[in-house]
mmCIF file of C-alpha atoms and ligand atoms in Angstrom:
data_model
loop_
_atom_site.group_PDB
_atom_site.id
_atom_site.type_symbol
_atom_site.label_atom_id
_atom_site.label_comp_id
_atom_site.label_asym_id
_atom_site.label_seq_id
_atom_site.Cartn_x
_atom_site.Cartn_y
_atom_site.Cartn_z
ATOM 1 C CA UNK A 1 160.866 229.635 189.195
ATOM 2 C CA UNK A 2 162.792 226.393 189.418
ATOM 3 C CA UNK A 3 161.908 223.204 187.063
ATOM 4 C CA UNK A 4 160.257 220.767 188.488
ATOM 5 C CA UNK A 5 163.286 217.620 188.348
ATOM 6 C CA UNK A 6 160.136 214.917 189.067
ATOM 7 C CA UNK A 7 156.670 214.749 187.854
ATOM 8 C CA UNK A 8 154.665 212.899 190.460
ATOM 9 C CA UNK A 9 150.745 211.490 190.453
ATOM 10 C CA UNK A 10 148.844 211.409 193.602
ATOM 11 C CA UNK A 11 146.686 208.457 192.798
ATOM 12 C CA UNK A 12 143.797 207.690 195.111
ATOM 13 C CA UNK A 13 142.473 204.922 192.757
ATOM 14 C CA UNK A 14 139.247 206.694 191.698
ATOM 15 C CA UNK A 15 137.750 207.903 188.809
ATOM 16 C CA UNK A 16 139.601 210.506 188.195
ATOM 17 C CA UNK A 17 143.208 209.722 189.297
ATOM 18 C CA UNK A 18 143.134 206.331 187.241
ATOM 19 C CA UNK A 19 142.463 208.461 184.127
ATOM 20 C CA UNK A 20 145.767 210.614 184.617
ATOM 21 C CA UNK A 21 147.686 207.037 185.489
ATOM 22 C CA UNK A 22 146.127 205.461 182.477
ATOM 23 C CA UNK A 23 147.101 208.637 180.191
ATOM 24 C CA UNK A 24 150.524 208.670 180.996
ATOM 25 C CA UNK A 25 150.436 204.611 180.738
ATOM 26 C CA UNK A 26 148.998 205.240 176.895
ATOM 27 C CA UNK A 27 151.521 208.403 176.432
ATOM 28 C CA UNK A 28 148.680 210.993 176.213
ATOM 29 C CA UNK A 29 149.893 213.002 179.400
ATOM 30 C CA UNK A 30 154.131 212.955 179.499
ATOM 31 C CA UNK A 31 157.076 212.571 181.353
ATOM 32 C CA UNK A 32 155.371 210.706 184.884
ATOM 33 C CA UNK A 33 158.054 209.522 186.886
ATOM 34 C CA UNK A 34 156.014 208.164 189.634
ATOM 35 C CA UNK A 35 152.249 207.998 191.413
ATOM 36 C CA UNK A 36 151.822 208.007 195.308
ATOM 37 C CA UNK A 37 148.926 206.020 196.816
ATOM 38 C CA UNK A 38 148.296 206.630 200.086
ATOM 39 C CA UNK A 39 147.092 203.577 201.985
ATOM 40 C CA UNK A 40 145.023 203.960 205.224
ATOM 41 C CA UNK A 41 144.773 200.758 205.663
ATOM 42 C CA UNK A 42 141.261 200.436 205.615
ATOM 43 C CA UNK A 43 139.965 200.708 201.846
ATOM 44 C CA UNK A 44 137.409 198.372 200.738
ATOM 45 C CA UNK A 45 138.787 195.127 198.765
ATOM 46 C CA UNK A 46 138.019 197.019 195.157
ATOM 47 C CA UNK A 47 140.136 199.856 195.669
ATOM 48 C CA UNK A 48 143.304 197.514 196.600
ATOM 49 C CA UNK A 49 142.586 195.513 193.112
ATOM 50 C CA UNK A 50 142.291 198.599 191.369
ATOM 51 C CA UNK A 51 145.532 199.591 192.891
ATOM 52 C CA UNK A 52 147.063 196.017 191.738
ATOM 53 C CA UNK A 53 145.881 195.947 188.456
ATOM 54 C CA UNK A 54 147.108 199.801 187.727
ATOM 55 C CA UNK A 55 150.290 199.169 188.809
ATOM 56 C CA UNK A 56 150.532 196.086 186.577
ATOM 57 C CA UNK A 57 150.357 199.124 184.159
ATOM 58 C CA UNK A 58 152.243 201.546 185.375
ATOM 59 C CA UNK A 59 154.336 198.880 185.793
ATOM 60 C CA UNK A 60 154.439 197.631 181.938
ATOM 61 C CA UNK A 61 154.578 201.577 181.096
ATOM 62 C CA UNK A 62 158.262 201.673 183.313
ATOM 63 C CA UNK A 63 156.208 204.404 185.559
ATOM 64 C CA UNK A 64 157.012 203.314 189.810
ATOM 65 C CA UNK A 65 153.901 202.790 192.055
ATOM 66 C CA UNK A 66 155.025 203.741 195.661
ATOM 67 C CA UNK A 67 152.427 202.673 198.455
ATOM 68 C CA UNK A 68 152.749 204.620 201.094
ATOM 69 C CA UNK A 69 150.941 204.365 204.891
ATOM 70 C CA UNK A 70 150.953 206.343 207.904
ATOM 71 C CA UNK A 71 149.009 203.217 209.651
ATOM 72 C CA UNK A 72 145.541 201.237 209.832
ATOM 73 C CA UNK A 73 142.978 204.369 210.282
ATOM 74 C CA UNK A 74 140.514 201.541 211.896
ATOM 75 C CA UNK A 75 142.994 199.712 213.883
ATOM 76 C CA UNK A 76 144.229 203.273 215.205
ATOM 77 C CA UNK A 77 140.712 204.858 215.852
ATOM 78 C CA UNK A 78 140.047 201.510 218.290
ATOM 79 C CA UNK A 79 143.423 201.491 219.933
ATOM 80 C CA UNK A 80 143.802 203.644 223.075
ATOM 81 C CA UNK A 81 146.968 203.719 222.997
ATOM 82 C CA UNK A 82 147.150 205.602 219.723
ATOM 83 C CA UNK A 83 146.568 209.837 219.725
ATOM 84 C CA UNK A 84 143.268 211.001 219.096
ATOM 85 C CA UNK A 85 142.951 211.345 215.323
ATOM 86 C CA UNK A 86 139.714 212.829 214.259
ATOM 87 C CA UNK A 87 137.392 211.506 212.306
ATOM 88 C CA UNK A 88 134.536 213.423 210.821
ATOM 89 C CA UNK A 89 131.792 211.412 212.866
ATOM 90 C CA UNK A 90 128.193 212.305 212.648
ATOM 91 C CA UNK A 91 127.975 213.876 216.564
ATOM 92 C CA UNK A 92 124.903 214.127 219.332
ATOM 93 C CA UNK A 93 126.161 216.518 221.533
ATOM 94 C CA UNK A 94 124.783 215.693 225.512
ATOM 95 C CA UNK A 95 123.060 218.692 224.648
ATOM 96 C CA UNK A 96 121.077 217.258 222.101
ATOM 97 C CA UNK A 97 123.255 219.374 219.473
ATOM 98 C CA UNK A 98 123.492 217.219 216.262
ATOM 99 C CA UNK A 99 127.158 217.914 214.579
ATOM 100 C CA UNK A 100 130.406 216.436 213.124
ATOM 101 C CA UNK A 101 133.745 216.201 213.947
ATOM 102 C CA UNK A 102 136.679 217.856 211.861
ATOM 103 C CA UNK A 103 138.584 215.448 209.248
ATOM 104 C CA UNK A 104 142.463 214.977 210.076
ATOM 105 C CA UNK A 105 141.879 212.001 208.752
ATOM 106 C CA UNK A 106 142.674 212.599 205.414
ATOM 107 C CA UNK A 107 145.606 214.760 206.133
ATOM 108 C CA UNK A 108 146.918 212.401 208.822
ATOM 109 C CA UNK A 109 146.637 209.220 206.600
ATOM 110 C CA UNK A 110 147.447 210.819 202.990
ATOM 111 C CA UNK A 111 148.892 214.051 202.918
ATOM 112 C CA UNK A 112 151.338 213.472 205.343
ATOM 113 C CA UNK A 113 152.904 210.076 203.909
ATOM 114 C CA UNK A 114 152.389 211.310 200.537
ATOM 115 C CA UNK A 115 154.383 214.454 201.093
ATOM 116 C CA UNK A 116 157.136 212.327 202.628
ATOM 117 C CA UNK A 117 157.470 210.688 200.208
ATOM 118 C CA UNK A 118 157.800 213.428 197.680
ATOM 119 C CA UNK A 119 160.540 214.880 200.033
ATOM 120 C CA UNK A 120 162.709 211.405 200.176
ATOM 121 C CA UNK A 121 162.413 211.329 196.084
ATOM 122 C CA UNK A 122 163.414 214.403 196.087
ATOM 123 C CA UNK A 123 166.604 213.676 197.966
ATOM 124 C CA UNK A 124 165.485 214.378 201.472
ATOM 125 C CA UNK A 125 167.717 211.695 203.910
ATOM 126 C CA UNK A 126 166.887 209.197 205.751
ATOM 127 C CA UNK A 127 165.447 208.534 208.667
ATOM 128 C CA UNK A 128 163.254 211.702 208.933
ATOM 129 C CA UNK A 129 163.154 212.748 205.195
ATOM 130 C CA UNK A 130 162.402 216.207 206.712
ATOM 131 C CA UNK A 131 164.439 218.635 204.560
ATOM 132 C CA UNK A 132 164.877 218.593 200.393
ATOM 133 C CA UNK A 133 167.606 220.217 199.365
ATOM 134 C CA UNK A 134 167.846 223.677 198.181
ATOM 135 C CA UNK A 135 165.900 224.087 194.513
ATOM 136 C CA UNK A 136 164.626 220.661 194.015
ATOM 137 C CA UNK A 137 160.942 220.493 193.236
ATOM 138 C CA UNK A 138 158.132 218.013 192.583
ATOM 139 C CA UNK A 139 155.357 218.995 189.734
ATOM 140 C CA UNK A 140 152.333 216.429 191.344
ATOM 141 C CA UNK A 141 149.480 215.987 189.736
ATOM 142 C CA UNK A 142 146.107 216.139 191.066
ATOM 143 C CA UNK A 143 142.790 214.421 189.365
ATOM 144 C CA UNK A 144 140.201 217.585 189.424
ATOM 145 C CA UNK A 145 138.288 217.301 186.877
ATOM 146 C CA UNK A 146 135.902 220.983 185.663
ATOM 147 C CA UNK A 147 133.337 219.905 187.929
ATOM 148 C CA UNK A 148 135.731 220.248 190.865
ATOM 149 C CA UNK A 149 136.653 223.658 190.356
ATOM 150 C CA UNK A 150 135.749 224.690 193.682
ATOM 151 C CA UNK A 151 138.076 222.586 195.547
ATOM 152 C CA UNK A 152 141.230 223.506 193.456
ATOM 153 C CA UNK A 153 143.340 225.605 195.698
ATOM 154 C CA UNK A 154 146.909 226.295 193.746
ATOM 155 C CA UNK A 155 148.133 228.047 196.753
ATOM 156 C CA UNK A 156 151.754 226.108 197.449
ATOM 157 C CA UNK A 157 151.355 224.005 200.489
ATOM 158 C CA UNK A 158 155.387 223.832 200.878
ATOM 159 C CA UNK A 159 158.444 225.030 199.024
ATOM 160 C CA UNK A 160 158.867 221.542 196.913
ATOM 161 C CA UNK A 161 155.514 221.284 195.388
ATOM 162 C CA UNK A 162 154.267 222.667 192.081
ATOM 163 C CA UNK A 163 150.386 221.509 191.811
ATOM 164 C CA UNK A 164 149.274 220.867 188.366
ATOM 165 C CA UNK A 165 145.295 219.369 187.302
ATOM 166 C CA UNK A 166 146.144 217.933 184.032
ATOM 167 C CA UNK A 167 141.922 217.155 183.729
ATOM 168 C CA UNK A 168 141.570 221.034 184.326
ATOM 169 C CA UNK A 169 143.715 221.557 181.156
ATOM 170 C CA UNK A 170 142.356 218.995 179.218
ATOM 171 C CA UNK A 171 138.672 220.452 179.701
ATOM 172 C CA UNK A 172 137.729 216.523 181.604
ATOM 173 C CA UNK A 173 134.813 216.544 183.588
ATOM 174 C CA UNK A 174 133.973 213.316 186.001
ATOM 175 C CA UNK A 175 130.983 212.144 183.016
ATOM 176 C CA UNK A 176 134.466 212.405 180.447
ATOM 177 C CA UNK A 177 136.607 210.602 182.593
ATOM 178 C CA UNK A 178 133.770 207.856 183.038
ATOM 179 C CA UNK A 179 133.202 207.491 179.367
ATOM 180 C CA UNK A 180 136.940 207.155 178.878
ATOM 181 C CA UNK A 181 137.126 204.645 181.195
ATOM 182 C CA UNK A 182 134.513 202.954 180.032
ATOM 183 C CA UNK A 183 136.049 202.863 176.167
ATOM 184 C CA UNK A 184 139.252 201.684 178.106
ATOM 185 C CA UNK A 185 137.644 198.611 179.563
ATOM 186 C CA UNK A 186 137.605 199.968 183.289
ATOM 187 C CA UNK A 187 134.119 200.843 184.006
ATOM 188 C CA UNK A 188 134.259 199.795 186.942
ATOM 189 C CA UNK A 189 136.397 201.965 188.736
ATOM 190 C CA UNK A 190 135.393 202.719 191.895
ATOM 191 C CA UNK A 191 135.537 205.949 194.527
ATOM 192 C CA UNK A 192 138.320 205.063 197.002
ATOM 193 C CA UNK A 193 137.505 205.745 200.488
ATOM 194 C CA UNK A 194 137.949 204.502 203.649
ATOM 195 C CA UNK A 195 135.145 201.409 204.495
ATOM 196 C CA UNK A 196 133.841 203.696 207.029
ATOM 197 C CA UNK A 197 133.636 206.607 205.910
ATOM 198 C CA UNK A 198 131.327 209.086 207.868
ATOM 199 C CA UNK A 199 130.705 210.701 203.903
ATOM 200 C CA UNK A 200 129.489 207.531 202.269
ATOM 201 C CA UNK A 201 125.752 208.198 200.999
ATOM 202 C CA UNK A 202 122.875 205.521 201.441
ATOM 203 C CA UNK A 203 123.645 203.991 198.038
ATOM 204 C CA UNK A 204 127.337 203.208 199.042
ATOM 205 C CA UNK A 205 125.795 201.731 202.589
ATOM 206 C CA UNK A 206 123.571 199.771 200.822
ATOM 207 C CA UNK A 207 125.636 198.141 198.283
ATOM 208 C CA UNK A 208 128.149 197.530 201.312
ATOM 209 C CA UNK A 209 125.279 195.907 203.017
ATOM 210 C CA UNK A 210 123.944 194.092 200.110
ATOM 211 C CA UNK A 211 126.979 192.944 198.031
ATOM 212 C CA UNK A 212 129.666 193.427 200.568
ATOM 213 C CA UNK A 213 128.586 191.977 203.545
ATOM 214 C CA UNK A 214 132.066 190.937 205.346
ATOM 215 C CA UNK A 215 132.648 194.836 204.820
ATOM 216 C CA UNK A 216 129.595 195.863 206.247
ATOM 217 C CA UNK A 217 129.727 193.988 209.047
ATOM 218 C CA UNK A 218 133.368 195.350 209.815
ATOM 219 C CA UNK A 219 131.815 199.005 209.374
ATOM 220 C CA UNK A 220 128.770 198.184 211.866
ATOM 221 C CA UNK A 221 130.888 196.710 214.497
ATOM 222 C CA UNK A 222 133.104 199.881 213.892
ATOM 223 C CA UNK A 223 130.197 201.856 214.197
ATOM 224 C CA UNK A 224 129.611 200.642 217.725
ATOM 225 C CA UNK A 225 133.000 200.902 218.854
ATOM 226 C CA UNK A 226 133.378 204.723 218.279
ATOM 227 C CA UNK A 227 130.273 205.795 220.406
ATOM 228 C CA UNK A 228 131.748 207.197 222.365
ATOM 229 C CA UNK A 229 134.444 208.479 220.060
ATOM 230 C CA UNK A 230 137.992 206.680 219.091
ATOM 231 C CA UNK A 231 139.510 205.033 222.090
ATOM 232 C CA UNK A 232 142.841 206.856 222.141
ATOM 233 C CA UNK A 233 140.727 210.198 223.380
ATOM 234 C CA UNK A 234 138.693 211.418 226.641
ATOM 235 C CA UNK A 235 134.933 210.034 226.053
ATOM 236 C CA UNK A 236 132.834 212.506 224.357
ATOM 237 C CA UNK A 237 130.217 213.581 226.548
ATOM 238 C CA UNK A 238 127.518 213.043 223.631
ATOM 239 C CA UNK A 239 127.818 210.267 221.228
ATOM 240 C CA UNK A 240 128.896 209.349 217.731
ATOM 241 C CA UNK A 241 128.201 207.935 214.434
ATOM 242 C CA UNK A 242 129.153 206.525 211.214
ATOM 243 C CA UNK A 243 125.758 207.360 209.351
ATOM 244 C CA UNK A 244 124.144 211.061 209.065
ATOM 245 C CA UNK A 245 121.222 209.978 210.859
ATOM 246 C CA UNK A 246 122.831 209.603 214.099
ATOM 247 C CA UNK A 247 121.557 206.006 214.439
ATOM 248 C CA UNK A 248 124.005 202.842 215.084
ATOM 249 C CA UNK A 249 124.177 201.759 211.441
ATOM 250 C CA UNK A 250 122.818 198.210 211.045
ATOM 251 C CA UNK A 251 119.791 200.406 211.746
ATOM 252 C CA UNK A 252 120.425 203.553 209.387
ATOM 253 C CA UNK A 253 117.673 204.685 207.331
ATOM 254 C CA UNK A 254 119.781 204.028 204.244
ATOM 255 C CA UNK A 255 116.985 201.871 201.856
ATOM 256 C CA UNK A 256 115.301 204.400 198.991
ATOM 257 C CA UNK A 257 112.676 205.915 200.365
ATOM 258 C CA UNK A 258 109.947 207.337 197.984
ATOM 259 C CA UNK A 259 108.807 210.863 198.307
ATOM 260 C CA UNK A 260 105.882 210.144 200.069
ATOM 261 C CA UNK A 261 107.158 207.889 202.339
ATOM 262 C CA UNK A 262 109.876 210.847 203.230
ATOM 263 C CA UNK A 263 107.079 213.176 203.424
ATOM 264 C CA UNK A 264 105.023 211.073 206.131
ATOM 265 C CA UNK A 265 108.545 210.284 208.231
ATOM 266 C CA UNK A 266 109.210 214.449 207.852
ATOM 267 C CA UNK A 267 113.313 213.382 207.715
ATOM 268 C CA UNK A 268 115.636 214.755 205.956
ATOM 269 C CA UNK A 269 117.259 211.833 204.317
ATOM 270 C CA UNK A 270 115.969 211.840 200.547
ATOM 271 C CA UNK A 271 118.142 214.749 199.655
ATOM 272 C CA UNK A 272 121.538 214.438 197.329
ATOM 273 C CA UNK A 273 124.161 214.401 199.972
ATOM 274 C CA UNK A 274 122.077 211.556 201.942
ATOM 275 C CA UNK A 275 121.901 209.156 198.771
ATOM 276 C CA UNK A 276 125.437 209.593 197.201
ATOM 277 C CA UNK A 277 127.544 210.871 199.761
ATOM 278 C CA UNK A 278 130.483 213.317 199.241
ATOM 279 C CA UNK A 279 130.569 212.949 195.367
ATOM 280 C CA UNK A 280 134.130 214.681 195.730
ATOM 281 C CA UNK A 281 135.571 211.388 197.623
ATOM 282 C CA UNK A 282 138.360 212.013 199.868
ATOM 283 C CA UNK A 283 141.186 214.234 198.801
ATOM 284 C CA UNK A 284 143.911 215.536 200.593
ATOM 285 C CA UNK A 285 144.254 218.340 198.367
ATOM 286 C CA UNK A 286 140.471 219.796 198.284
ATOM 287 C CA UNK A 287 137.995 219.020 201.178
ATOM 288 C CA UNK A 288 134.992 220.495 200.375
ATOM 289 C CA UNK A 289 133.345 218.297 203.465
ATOM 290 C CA UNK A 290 136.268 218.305 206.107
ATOM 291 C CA UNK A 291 135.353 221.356 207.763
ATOM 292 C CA UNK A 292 134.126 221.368 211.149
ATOM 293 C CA UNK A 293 130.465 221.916 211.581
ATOM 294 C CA UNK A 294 129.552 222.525 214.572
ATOM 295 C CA UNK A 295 132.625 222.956 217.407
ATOM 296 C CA UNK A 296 130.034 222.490 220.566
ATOM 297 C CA UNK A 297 130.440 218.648 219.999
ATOM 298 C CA UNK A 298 133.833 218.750 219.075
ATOM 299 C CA UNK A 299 135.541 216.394 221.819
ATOM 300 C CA UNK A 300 137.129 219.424 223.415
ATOM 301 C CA UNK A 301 134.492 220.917 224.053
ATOM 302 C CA UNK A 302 132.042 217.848 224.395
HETATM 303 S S1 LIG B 1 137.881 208.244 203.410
HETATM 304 FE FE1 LIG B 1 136.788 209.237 205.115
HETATM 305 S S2 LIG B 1 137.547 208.194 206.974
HETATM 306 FE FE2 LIG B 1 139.011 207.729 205.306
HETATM 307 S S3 LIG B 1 140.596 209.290 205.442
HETATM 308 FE FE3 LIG B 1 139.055 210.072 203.998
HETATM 309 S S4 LIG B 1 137.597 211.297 205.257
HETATM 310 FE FE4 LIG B 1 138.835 210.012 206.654
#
């Protein structure tokens, strides 16, 4: 098998991914020649100075930040003259079917500027960066830690990518990485997502609502613009949403409710998913949440 000639970090910014950027930073993990963040545009004011203030270190460690973007997911979801990119909106099918659309997002706004730019340091030219030459590979790192397992997939997605989960080796779960951050003086990293982000759980809507407010106010007003779906698409027939409850949001059942209370309102909305969201965050590389649900509100079909 041909050596890998780079050794590249996909960095969302979270937990997990700052760990691996802050071990090769301190010299615990080797030979990094670079970390990718993939920018949709849309990422809540903590993520971007958690981006800064790493590559201030990657920086002082001679290890290359590249920022990469394939647009503004919000901007593009509201514009109808962009293509119909799906995001995975909470659904009400005419119907009355409750479902959720498929994530390209993720793909759309992170794999696919992230694995350009792979192919351009790897030598593919400009302007299309399409083709690497012949035997030149990338070894990228990933940030699963052992309570990930099930969304590691080692299966090559191209010819110039070797995956590697440095955590996985190193026997790191999430609770490790937290602690070491901690020790580290970065507590306080954050899970990088999107502001809007159908997979948020009540406790990121309600510190949103309650500590970000200029945020949550850009996610509500979102949340009534895609109704009817993004702009750049045929109407769905049935509507959409930004919270799990298929309510507009500014009126999402998203406060703690106690067990009795949950028991006399008979909803769903008490359970693990509900209150923390997709603990997993958004990777291009694993998606244990992306897959579609239920194609009958799917806008095809809708
Ligand atoms: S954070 Fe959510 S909305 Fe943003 S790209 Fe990922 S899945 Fe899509």
């Amino acid at each position: 098998m041909t050596a890998p000639m780079l050794r590249l970090l996909s960095l969302g910014a979270g937990v997990q991914s700052t760990v691996l950027a802050l071990m090769a930073c301190r010299g615990e993990l080797p030979g990094l020649d670079g970390a990718i963040f993939a920018d949709t545009g849309w990422e809540p004011q903590s993520v971007y100075a958690q981006v800064d203030r790493l590559e201030a270190e990657l920086s002082a460690a001679g290890i290359p930040l590249y920022r990469v973007s394939k647009g503004n997911l919000r901007g593009d979801a509201l514009d109808p003259e962009h293509r119909f990119v799906s995001v995975p909106y909470y659904t009400h099918s005419a119907a009355g079917e409750d479902g959720m659309a498929r994530r390209q997002c993720t793909s759309e706004y992170k794999l696919v500027p992230i694995n350009r730019k792979v192919r351009e340091l790897l030598g593919a030219k400009a302007p299309t960066f399409r083709t690497v030459p012949k035997g030149r590979v990338a070894e990228q790192w990933i940030g699963f830690s052992t309570d990930e397992m099930h969304r590691v997939n080692d299966r090559r997605q191209n010819r110039y990518t070797l995956k590697r989960f440095p955590l996985l080796e190193l026997g790191m779960s999430r609770k490790d990485c937290e602690r070491w951050l901690k020790v580290l003086g970065w507590g306080h990293t954050v899970k990088s997502s999107c502001i809007g982000c159908p997979f948020h759980g009540n406790a990121h809507w309600r510190d949103m609502r309650d500590n970000h407010p200029d945020e949550w106010a850009d996610a509500c007003d979102f949340d009534r613009r895609i109704r009817k779906g993004n702009a750049g698409a045929a109407p769905i027939r049935g509507e959409a949403f930004l919270h799990r409850s298929r309510v507009p949001l500014e009126l999402a059942p998203i406060d703690r409710v106690t067990r009795r209370e949950h028991a006399d309102l008979q909803l769903e909305i008490f359970d693990e998913f509900a209150e923390q969201g997709d603990l997993d965050g958004c990777s291009p590389y694993g998606c244990r949440s992306g897959q579609p649900i239920s194609p009958s509100t799917e806008r095809t079909a809708a």
